[in-house]
Amino acid sequence: MNINELINNNPDLKKREIIINNNTINIIYFESLCSSNDINDFILKPILNNELDNINDIKNKLPINNFIDLKDNKELEFCLYSGFTIININNDYIAFETKYSLDSGINEASNEKVIKGPKDSFSENYQNNLGLIRKRIRSKKLIIKEFIIGTKSKTKVSLLYVDDIVNKDLINKIEKKLKTMSLDYVANSNYIADNLTDKSYMFPTNLMTERPDFVSFCMMEGRCSIVVENSPQVLIIPSFFSDYIKNIDDYYQNNKNVSITRIIRIVAFLVAIITPGIYIALTTFNQETLPTSLLINFSMQREGVPFPSIVEAILLWFTFEILREADTRVPFVVGSSMSIVGALVLGDAAVNAGIISPIMIIIIAISSVASFLFNDNDVVNTIRLWKLIFLLLGAFVGLYGIFIASLLFLIRVCSIDSFGFDYTVPYAPFNFDEQKNNFILTKRYKLNKRNSILTRNTKRR
Amino acid sequence: MKKIITIIFILLLTGCYNYKELNKLGIVSSISIDKKEDKYLIGAQVMNIKDEKESESSKVIVFESTGSTIEEALRKMTNTADKKLYGGHLSKLVLSEEIAKEGIINVIDLFQRLPEIKDEFTITISKGIQALDVIKVLTNGSTPADYVSNAIENSSIESALTYSSKLDEFLSFYLKKYIDPVVSVIEVENFNNKGTTINNSETTSPKTRIELSNIAITKDGKLEKYLDNDETIGYNFLMNKIDQMIVPVKCDDNNYASISILSSKTKSNVNKSNNKFIINFYIEGNANINEYNCKKEINEETITELEKLTNNKIKDYINKVLDVKTDSEFLGLKRIIYLDYPNYNNEKYNLETKININISRKGEISNSSKGEKYEH
């Protein structure tokens, strides 16, 4: 084995030679990946104190949990790069795990806020992530299948599901995809998600979450999840259109209150997508549909604005999106001053300068704020695009355009295939049982029923 | 890529058909039609949309022009107006007496034909004044057009003293056999040029005011006769158009009580006996005592008496409207027979009315404070 070649290329690879009773013991490890305390306490001390000089003594007497007998070069390389310490006597190679923790530990979920419910979240540590799930489903039926993906990155990817609940076709399909996946580098779980689907839809066909309770809940519902090493986001597969209005928080609260919240979310979804389009269509084409006093009001506000309504709307839409993007990128400390500049100064000044009518600010603001009810960033961005499509079609042909845009939207949503499931269930095909966990949530469903679309064998909990 | 280019072209090639920007529209709220020699004199009342801070200017502007057709005159107004006139929010049409006598039906074709105009505006006749002057009068509060349509609405709902006749109803009555439509009437009190200035709407009691005056009946689409208050109430009762109203009844020699009708329903049917048609009207309703100025105690007896008086009073109203001398079929009595007996051909008929008003409540106090004082 050519350790020397590796040493030349990697300044952080350390090699220590110990000679005991004329036997040379080589200890090889990456300084950057291994914990030097562990190596001192559990490898060097026992060897030197006890004068261990043959491979069997070392195997049996070192107090380290994980050790591997290395057989070939490839295995050695993998172990070395995973933070193992290699011990070499003559031609025998063994590896002990002395990995140094390089992650941030378990923190509070920062992107998916809940009021009630657990606060822990996934981190970049793969084993921790699996542990957080195992902790919640303590059953032998929880299956974890591990794959190593990435010719260069060698990222561990594991597929998790509950064996007696999940739909086997789904598992076979995903397993096949994972086995044949050819990537050289897996940057984040999104790489796996993109490779799982042949077509790319704007609407997300998977849920990306950082909440272990949500992952466990979905697996108990009959979905499967994919944990990717170094990625704090876990994929849940499949997902449906109706998942937009659901939130894990819903199941931690009174079901009647949740029903109202879900109706609000549905209204917000519609508001977010169609308000700007409807406003433009009504005020530039179909004025007869507005009550007279409202029309006079709108007309009064537009008095003196030099641009056509559509230009005004797109201008404002752009400004808002720029502000939003800036707000995401800007460091937290500067964030609050950003929103003051954006909301107060720009908005108020634009109205006073007569560039934009106040009503247009209201319209764009309400539709943008409504889209933030959905905590998946992909959903927010999809809404953003469809808002623009509604806006343009509404501005070109009025209410007729709004109708065309709605039709396009429906066609697009209905044509999505989410890993063999229809994206629009339970609306179409209509499933009566699932309506109890749709716009409303019933207590009996919450406690006793399981998603009947995802699982066919165990419908009762 | 091809798809995207096609979509972009499809959008751009529409040319934004029918696109109109809001601040380039002159919203027409009323149109007046007068006769000037052989031509029509058309007035269009357009909302003058201004920021409320600079409210020095008046709320509406009236454009006027003449033409052989209404549309011609309206198009001529582009010479004076800076905005495109937009009729989608037309709320009233004012016709002069002369035009109405020549035939209301002669002037409403345009309003039916244009897709832009909703057929839900009120048709009114200006009594004793040029129609153009009516739309020039400035009013307090809401815009003049709203003012009139709201007033007509209120008055027909609260007091049954007028009836708001919308274009679609006017036409459907006109086109039906044995029934003629009615239209509402507007008068202007003290019309002079001051009424058209903004000063008129600055005082608490404007000198010049728009006033509603009952209804006018038509025959063959032409103005026939005006009805007075009592006749209008009678008309509304027979046509089942009563929402609420007050019936004043005499409860003793000098004093009156007002009975407020809360809900009333009129049903009619036709009997044929001995080759004679008898139309029966059944009027049923609930009422409150809203005002009671008599010393008598209110008990079951007095309430029955009041009910009787109310019934008689309503009968009076109905008799008055039946006595109106006209050829117009504005009550549609013959139509009631015709619907049941399609072979009906202008034979004579009798009319019977049964009125049953039920007084159910007497308000927050029982007897009038005018009555006996407490003994302690």
PDB file of N, CA, C and O in Angstrom, chain A residues 283-292 295-296 298-300 302-305 307-310 392-393 395-397, chain B residues 11-12 14-25 27 47 49-52 83 86 88-89 116 118 143 146:
ATOM      1  N   THR A 283     -59.454  46.614 -13.528  1.00  0.00           N
ATOM      2  CA  THR A 283     -59.349  48.063 -13.703  1.00  0.00           C
ATOM      3  C   THR A 283     -58.963  48.474 -15.119  1.00  0.00           C
ATOM      4  O   THR A 283     -59.157  49.621 -15.472  1.00  0.00           O
ATOM      5  N   THR A 284     -58.430  47.549 -15.919  1.00  0.00           N
ATOM      6  CA  THR A 284     -58.106  47.991 -17.277  1.00  0.00           C
ATOM      7  C   THR A 284     -59.017  47.391 -18.339  1.00  0.00           C
ATOM      8  O   THR A 284     -59.011  47.846 -19.472  1.00  0.00           O
ATOM      9  N   PHE A 285     -59.775  46.364 -18.013  1.00  0.00           N
ATOM     10  CA  PHE A 285     -60.660  45.779 -19.026  1.00  0.00           C
ATOM     11  C   PHE A 285     -62.113  45.725 -18.576  1.00  0.00           C
ATOM     12  O   PHE A 285     -63.007  46.083 -19.309  1.00  0.00           O
ATOM     13  N   ASN A 286     -62.342  45.229 -17.368  1.00  0.00           N
ATOM     14  CA  ASN A 286     -63.715  44.924 -16.991  1.00  0.00           C
ATOM     15  C   ASN A 286     -64.207  45.861 -15.896  1.00  0.00           C
ATOM     16  O   ASN A 286     -64.615  45.442 -14.825  1.00  0.00           O
ATOM     17  N   GLN A 287     -64.155  47.172 -16.197  1.00  0.00           N
ATOM     18  CA  GLN A 287     -64.539  48.147 -15.177  1.00  0.00           C
ATOM     19  C   GLN A 287     -65.982  48.011 -14.751  1.00  0.00           C
ATOM     20  O   GLN A 287     -66.353  48.415 -13.660  1.00  0.00           O
ATOM     21  N   GLU A 288     -66.826  47.430 -15.645  1.00  0.00           N
ATOM     22  CA  GLU A 288     -68.253  47.355 -15.305  1.00  0.00           C
ATOM     23  C   GLU A 288     -68.515  46.424 -14.134  1.00  0.00           C
ATOM     24  O   GLU A 288     -69.554  46.490 -13.508  1.00  0.00           O
ATOM     25  N   THR A 289     -67.533  45.556 -13.814  1.00  0.00           N
ATOM     26  CA  THR A 289     -67.773  44.612 -12.728  1.00  0.00           C
ATOM     27  C   THR A 289     -67.542  45.219 -11.353  1.00  0.00           C
ATOM     28  O   THR A 289     -67.916  44.634 -10.356  1.00  0.00           O
ATOM     29  N   LEU A 290     -66.912  46.395 -11.305  1.00  0.00           N
ATOM     30  CA  LEU A 290     -66.648  47.010 -10.001  1.00  0.00           C
ATOM     31  C   LEU A 290     -67.822  47.886  -9.594  1.00  0.00           C
ATOM     32  O   LEU A 290     -68.457  48.504 -10.439  1.00  0.00           O
ATOM     33  N   PRO A 291     -68.098  47.958  -8.291  1.00  0.00           N
ATOM     34  CA  PRO A 291     -69.114  48.913  -7.839  1.00  0.00           C
ATOM     35  C   PRO A 291     -68.637  50.337  -8.151  1.00  0.00           C
ATOM     36  O   PRO A 291     -67.435  50.610  -8.112  1.00  0.00           O
ATOM     37  N   THR A 292     -69.603  51.241  -8.441  1.00  0.00           N
ATOM     38  CA  THR A 292     -69.231  52.574  -8.884  1.00  0.00           C
ATOM     39  C   THR A 292     -68.309  53.290  -7.905  1.00  0.00           C
ATOM     40  O   THR A 292     -67.296  53.857  -8.294  1.00  0.00           O
ATOM     41  N   LEU A 295     -64.844  52.017  -8.060  1.00  0.00           N
ATOM     42  CA  LEU A 295     -64.184  52.430  -9.302  1.00  0.00           C
ATOM     43  C   LEU A 295     -63.679  53.865  -9.186  1.00  0.00           C
ATOM     44  O   LEU A 295     -62.551  54.178  -9.576  1.00  0.00           O
ATOM     45  N   ILE A 296     -64.528  54.718  -8.591  1.00  0.00           N
ATOM     46  CA  ILE A 296     -64.135  56.126  -8.423  1.00  0.00           C
ATOM     47  C   ILE A 296     -62.916  56.208  -7.516  1.00  0.00           C
ATOM     48  O   ILE A 296     -61.964  56.942  -7.773  1.00  0.00           O
ATOM     49  N   PHE A 298     -60.581  53.869  -6.978  1.00  0.00           N
ATOM     50  CA  PHE A 298     -59.396  53.392  -7.708  1.00  0.00           C
ATOM     51  C   PHE A 298     -58.908  54.465  -8.669  1.00  0.00           C
ATOM     52  O   PHE A 298     -57.731  54.751  -8.781  1.00  0.00           O
ATOM     53  N   SER A 299     -59.880  55.043  -9.372  1.00  0.00           N
ATOM     54  CA  SER A 299     -59.559  56.018 -10.398  1.00  0.00           C
ATOM     55  C   SER A 299     -58.874  57.233  -9.776  1.00  0.00           C
ATOM     56  O   SER A 299     -57.919  57.783 -10.315  1.00  0.00           O
ATOM     57  N   MET A 300     -59.380  57.605  -8.580  1.00  0.00           N
ATOM     58  CA  MET A 300     -58.819  58.750  -7.872  1.00  0.00           C
ATOM     59  C   MET A 300     -57.349  58.486  -7.517  1.00  0.00           C
ATOM     60  O   MET A 300     -56.505  59.355  -7.602  1.00  0.00           O
ATOM     61  N   ARG A 302     -55.293  56.506  -9.045  1.00  0.00           N
ATOM     62  CA  ARG A 302     -54.429  56.405 -10.222  1.00  0.00           C
ATOM     63  C   ARG A 302     -54.197  57.753 -10.882  1.00  0.00           C
ATOM     64  O   ARG A 302     -53.355  57.873 -11.758  1.00  0.00           O
ATOM     65  N   GLU A 303     -54.972  58.765 -10.464  1.00  0.00           N
ATOM     66  CA  GLU A 303     -54.859  60.094 -11.058  1.00  0.00           C
ATOM     67  C   GLU A 303     -53.411  60.580 -10.939  1.00  0.00           C
ATOM     68  O   GLU A 303     -52.842  60.606  -9.851  1.00  0.00           O
ATOM     69  N   GLY A 304     -52.806  60.912 -12.054  1.00  0.00           N
ATOM     70  CA  GLY A 304     -51.450  61.472 -12.005  1.00  0.00           C
ATOM     71  C   GLY A 304     -50.341  60.444 -12.120  1.00  0.00           C
ATOM     72  O   GLY A 304     -49.182  60.809 -12.225  1.00  0.00           O
ATOM     73  N   VAL A 305     -50.668  59.164 -12.100  1.00  0.00           N
ATOM     74  CA  VAL A 305     -49.624  58.150 -12.266  1.00  0.00           C
ATOM     75  C   VAL A 305     -49.314  58.016 -13.751  1.00  0.00           C
ATOM     76  O   VAL A 305     -50.209  57.763 -14.552  1.00  0.00           O
ATOM     77  N   PHE A 307     -47.519  55.839 -15.570  1.00  0.00           N
ATOM     78  CA  PHE A 307     -47.364  54.548 -16.257  1.00  0.00           C
ATOM     79  C   PHE A 307     -48.697  53.830 -16.406  1.00  0.00           C
ATOM     80  O   PHE A 307     -49.593  54.019 -15.613  1.00  0.00           O
ATOM     81  N   PRO A 308     -48.780  52.935 -17.403  1.00  0.00           N
ATOM     82  CA  PRO A 308     -49.928  52.026 -17.447  1.00  0.00           C
ATOM     83  C   PRO A 308     -49.898  51.109 -16.210  1.00  0.00           C
ATOM     84  O   PRO A 308     -48.814  50.876 -15.652  1.00  0.00           O
ATOM     85  N   SER A 309     -51.058  50.592 -15.835  1.00  0.00           N
ATOM     86  CA  SER A 309     -51.137  49.787 -14.604  1.00  0.00           C
ATOM     87  C   SER A 309     -50.172  48.615 -14.610  1.00  0.00           C
ATOM     88  O   SER A 309     -49.584  48.279 -13.592  1.00  0.00           O
ATOM     89  N   ILE A 310     -50.010  47.987 -15.779  1.00  0.00           N
ATOM     90  CA  ILE A 310     -49.197  46.769 -15.819  1.00  0.00           C
ATOM     91  C   ILE A 310     -47.732  47.090 -15.538  1.00  0.00           C
ATOM     92  O   ILE A 310     -47.057  46.384 -14.795  1.00  0.00           O
ATOM     93  N   LEU A 392     -49.657  38.939 -16.143  1.00  0.00           N
ATOM     94  CA  LEU A 392     -49.453  39.254 -17.557  1.00  0.00           C
ATOM     95  C   LEU A 392     -50.689  38.928 -18.374  1.00  0.00           C
ATOM     96  O   LEU A 392     -51.154  39.735 -19.168  1.00  0.00           O
ATOM     97  N   LEU A 393     -51.255  37.730 -18.149  1.00  0.00           N
ATOM     98  CA  LEU A 393     -52.429  37.362 -18.936  1.00  0.00           C
ATOM     99  C   LEU A 393     -53.605  38.281 -18.618  1.00  0.00           C
ATOM    100  O   LEU A 393     -54.363  38.661 -19.496  1.00  0.00           O
ATOM    101  N   ALA A 395     -53.377  41.338 -17.772  1.00  0.00           N
ATOM    102  CA  ALA A 395     -53.114  42.654 -18.359  1.00  0.00           C
ATOM    103  C   ALA A 395     -53.288  42.636 -19.876  1.00  0.00           C
ATOM    104  O   ALA A 395     -53.543  43.657 -20.483  1.00  0.00           O
ATOM    105  N   PHE A 396     -53.137  41.452 -20.491  1.00  0.00           N
ATOM    106  CA  PHE A 396     -53.276  41.419 -21.949  1.00  0.00           C
ATOM    107  C   PHE A 396     -54.724  41.216 -22.392  1.00  0.00           C
ATOM    108  O   PHE A 396     -55.143  41.820 -23.356  1.00  0.00           O
ATOM    109  N   VAL A 397     -55.473  40.359 -21.709  1.00  0.00           N
ATOM    110  CA  VAL A 397     -56.842  40.122 -22.170  1.00  0.00           C
ATOM    111  C   VAL A 397     -57.891  40.157 -21.068  1.00  0.00           C
ATOM    112  O   VAL A 397     -58.987  39.647 -21.244  1.00  0.00           O
TER     113      VAL A 397
ATOM    114  N   LEU B  11     -49.398  36.650 -26.931  1.00  0.00           N
ATOM    115  CA  LEU B  11     -49.737  37.737 -26.021  1.00  0.00           C
ATOM    116  C   LEU B  11     -49.592  39.088 -26.694  1.00  0.00           C
ATOM    117  O   LEU B  11     -50.461  39.939 -26.610  1.00  0.00           O
ATOM    118  N   LEU B  12     -48.452  39.263 -27.404  1.00  0.00           N
ATOM    119  CA  LEU B  12     -48.194  40.576 -27.991  1.00  0.00           C
ATOM    120  C   LEU B  12     -49.163  40.884 -29.118  1.00  0.00           C
ATOM    121  O   LEU B  12     -49.520  42.026 -29.343  1.00  0.00           O
ATOM    122  N   THR B  14     -52.258  40.208 -29.303  1.00  0.00           N
ATOM    123  CA  THR B  14     -53.623  40.571 -28.919  1.00  0.00           C
ATOM    124  C   THR B  14     -53.832  42.064 -29.064  1.00  0.00           C
ATOM    125  O   THR B  14     -54.938  42.523 -29.270  1.00  0.00           O
ATOM    126  N   GLY B  15     -52.746  42.849 -28.946  1.00  0.00           N
ATOM    127  CA  GLY B  15     -52.871  44.296 -29.053  1.00  0.00           C
ATOM    128  C   GLY B  15     -53.706  44.865 -27.930  1.00  0.00           C
ATOM    129  O   GLY B  15     -54.237  45.951 -28.034  1.00  0.00           O
ATOM    130  N   CYS B  16     -53.854  44.115 -26.873  1.00  0.00           N
ATOM    131  CA  CYS B  16     -54.619  44.569 -25.720  1.00  0.00           C
ATOM    132  C   CYS B  16     -55.979  45.087 -26.144  1.00  0.00           C
ATOM    133  O   CYS B  16     -56.359  46.224 -25.866  1.00  0.00           O
ATOM    134  N   TYR B  17     -56.708  44.283 -26.855  1.00  0.00           N
ATOM    135  CA  TYR B  17     -58.039  44.664 -27.316  1.00  0.00           C
ATOM    136  C   TYR B  17     -58.890  45.097 -26.135  1.00  0.00           C
ATOM    137  O   TYR B  17     -58.898  44.442 -25.097  1.00  0.00           O
ATOM    138  N   ASN B  18     -59.568  46.212 -26.302  1.00  0.00           N
ATOM    139  CA  ASN B  18     -60.505  46.676 -25.281  1.00  0.00           C
ATOM    140  C   ASN B  18     -59.805  47.204 -24.027  1.00  0.00           C
ATOM    141  O   ASN B  18     -60.409  47.332 -22.979  1.00  0.00           O
ATOM    142  N   TYR B  19     -58.531  47.500 -24.132  1.00  0.00           N
ATOM    143  CA  TYR B  19     -57.775  47.961 -22.971  1.00  0.00           C
ATOM    144  C   TYR B  19     -58.080  49.418 -22.703  1.00  0.00           C
ATOM    145  O   TYR B  19     -57.985  50.246 -23.602  1.00  0.00           O
ATOM    146  N   LYS B  20     -58.505  49.738 -21.524  1.00  0.00           N
ATOM    147  CA  LYS B  20     -58.698  51.143 -21.174  1.00  0.00           C
ATOM    148  C   LYS B  20     -58.144  51.406 -19.782  1.00  0.00           C
ATOM    149  O   LYS B  20     -58.446  50.703 -18.847  1.00  0.00           O
ATOM    150  N   GLU B  21     -57.315  52.412 -19.697  1.00  0.00           N
ATOM    151  CA  GLU B  21     -56.704  52.734 -18.401  1.00  0.00           C
ATOM    152  C   GLU B  21     -57.710  53.538 -17.577  1.00  0.00           C
ATOM    153  O   GLU B  21     -58.435  54.379 -18.104  1.00  0.00           O
ATOM    154  N   LEU B  22     -57.712  53.259 -16.291  1.00  0.00           N
ATOM    155  CA  LEU B  22     -58.746  53.802 -15.409  1.00  0.00           C
ATOM    156  C   LEU B  22     -58.777  55.328 -15.391  1.00  0.00           C
ATOM    157  O   LEU B  22     -59.835  55.938 -15.445  1.00  0.00           O
ATOM    158  N   ASN B  23     -57.585  55.955 -15.336  1.00  0.00           N
ATOM    159  CA  ASN B  23     -57.596  57.412 -15.205  1.00  0.00           C
ATOM    160  C   ASN B  23     -57.802  58.123 -16.529  1.00  0.00           C
ATOM    161  O   ASN B  23     -57.788  59.330 -16.601  1.00  0.00           O
ATOM    162  N   LYS B  24     -58.029  57.360 -17.606  1.00  0.00           N
ATOM    163  CA  LYS B  24     -58.348  58.007 -18.881  1.00  0.00           C
ATOM    164  C   LYS B  24     -59.824  57.864 -19.199  1.00  0.00           C
ATOM    165  O   LYS B  24     -60.277  58.154 -20.295  1.00  0.00           O
ATOM    166  N   LEU B  25     -60.603  57.367 -18.231  1.00  0.00           N
ATOM    167  CA  LEU B  25     -62.030  57.185 -18.456  1.00  0.00           C
ATOM    168  C   LEU B  25     -62.817  58.291 -17.779  1.00  0.00           C
ATOM    169  O   LEU B  25     -62.527  58.664 -16.650  1.00  0.00           O
ATOM    170  N   ILE B  27     -66.189  58.630 -16.247  1.00  0.00           N
ATOM    171  CA  ILE B  27     -67.292  57.749 -15.856  1.00  0.00           C
ATOM    172  C   ILE B  27     -68.603  58.528 -15.915  1.00  0.00           C
ATOM    173  O   ILE B  27     -68.815  59.473 -15.164  1.00  0.00           O
ATOM    174  N   MET B  47     -68.205  62.035 -13.812  1.00  0.00           N
ATOM    175  CA  MET B  47     -67.530  62.170 -12.520  1.00  0.00           C
ATOM    176  C   MET B  47     -66.224  62.915 -12.715  1.00  0.00           C
ATOM    177  O   MET B  47     -65.405  62.537 -13.558  1.00  0.00           O
ATOM    178  N   ILE B  49     -62.991  63.252 -11.263  1.00  0.00           N
ATOM    179  CA  ILE B  49     -62.226  62.562 -10.229  1.00  0.00           C
ATOM    180  C   ILE B  49     -61.007  63.362  -9.837  1.00  0.00           C
ATOM    181  O   ILE B  49     -60.099  63.588 -10.625  1.00  0.00           O
ATOM    182  N   LYS B  50     -61.016  63.827  -8.611  1.00  0.00           N
ATOM    183  CA  LYS B  50     -59.918  64.642  -8.102  1.00  0.00           C
ATOM    184  C   LYS B  50     -59.549  64.126  -6.729  1.00  0.00           C
ATOM    185  O   LYS B  50     -60.363  63.525  -6.039  1.00  0.00           O
ATOM    186  N   ASP B  51     -58.334  64.415  -6.358  1.00  0.00           N
ATOM    187  CA  ASP B  51     -57.920  64.066  -5.009  1.00  0.00           C
ATOM    188  C   ASP B  51     -58.778  64.837  -4.018  1.00  0.00           C
ATOM    189  O   ASP B  51     -59.133  65.985  -4.250  1.00  0.00           O
ATOM    190  N   GLU B  52     -59.133  64.200  -2.919  1.00  0.00           N
ATOM    191  CA  GLU B  52     -60.086  64.836  -2.022  1.00  0.00           C
ATOM    192  C   GLU B  52     -59.525  66.084  -1.351  1.00  0.00           C
ATOM    193  O   GLU B  52     -60.264  66.942  -0.885  1.00  0.00           O
ATOM    194  N   LYS B  83     -61.542  63.098 -21.565  1.00  0.00           N
ATOM    195  CA  LYS B  83     -61.494  61.669 -21.295  1.00  0.00           C
ATOM    196  C   LYS B  83     -62.515  60.950 -22.158  1.00  0.00           C
ATOM    197  O   LYS B  83     -63.502  61.536 -22.588  1.00  0.00           O
ATOM    198  N   TYR B  86     -67.372  56.811 -20.588  1.00  0.00           N
ATOM    199  CA  TYR B  86     -67.542  55.387 -20.328  1.00  0.00           C
ATOM    200  C   TYR B  86     -68.872  55.166 -19.627  1.00  0.00           C
ATOM    201  O   TYR B  86     -69.133  55.723 -18.555  1.00  0.00           O
ATOM    202  N   GLY B  88     -70.364  52.359 -18.541  1.00  0.00           N
ATOM    203  CA  GLY B  88     -70.588  51.130 -17.773  1.00  0.00           C
ATOM    204  C   GLY B  88     -71.195  51.357 -16.403  1.00  0.00           C
ATOM    205  O   GLY B  88     -71.722  50.438 -15.803  1.00  0.00           O
ATOM    206  N   HIS B  89     -71.087  52.581 -15.915  1.00  0.00           N
ATOM    207  CA  HIS B  89     -71.622  52.832 -14.579  1.00  0.00           C
ATOM    208  C   HIS B  89     -72.746  53.850 -14.600  1.00  0.00           C
ATOM    209  O   HIS B  89     -72.969  54.558 -13.623  1.00  0.00           O
ATOM    210  N   GLU B 116     -71.503  47.839 -23.409  1.00  0.00           N
ATOM    211  CA  GLU B 116     -70.823  48.483 -22.302  1.00  0.00           C
ATOM    212  C   GLU B 116     -71.796  48.856 -21.181  1.00  0.00           C
ATOM    213  O   GLU B 116     -71.455  48.834 -20.004  1.00  0.00           O
ATOM    214  N   LYS B 118     -74.809  48.688 -18.627  1.00  0.00           N
ATOM    215  CA  LYS B 118     -75.640  47.723 -17.904  1.00  0.00           C
ATOM    216  C   LYS B 118     -77.095  48.169 -17.999  1.00  0.00           C
ATOM    217  O   LYS B 118     -77.373  49.374 -17.967  1.00  0.00           O
ATOM    218  N   THR B 143     -72.271  61.806  -4.961  1.00  0.00           N
ATOM    219  CA  THR B 143     -72.410  62.434  -6.266  1.00  0.00           C
ATOM    220  C   THR B 143     -73.885  62.502  -6.644  1.00  0.00           C
ATOM    221  O   THR B 143     -74.674  61.670  -6.203  1.00  0.00           O
ATOM    222  N   ASP B 146     -75.629  59.238  -7.709  1.00  0.00           N
ATOM    223  CA  ASP B 146     -75.831  58.336  -6.582  1.00  0.00           C
ATOM    224  C   ASP B 146     -76.938  58.849  -5.682  1.00  0.00           C
ATOM    225  O   ASP B 146     -77.754  58.096  -5.192  1.00  0.00           O
TER     226      ASP B 146
END
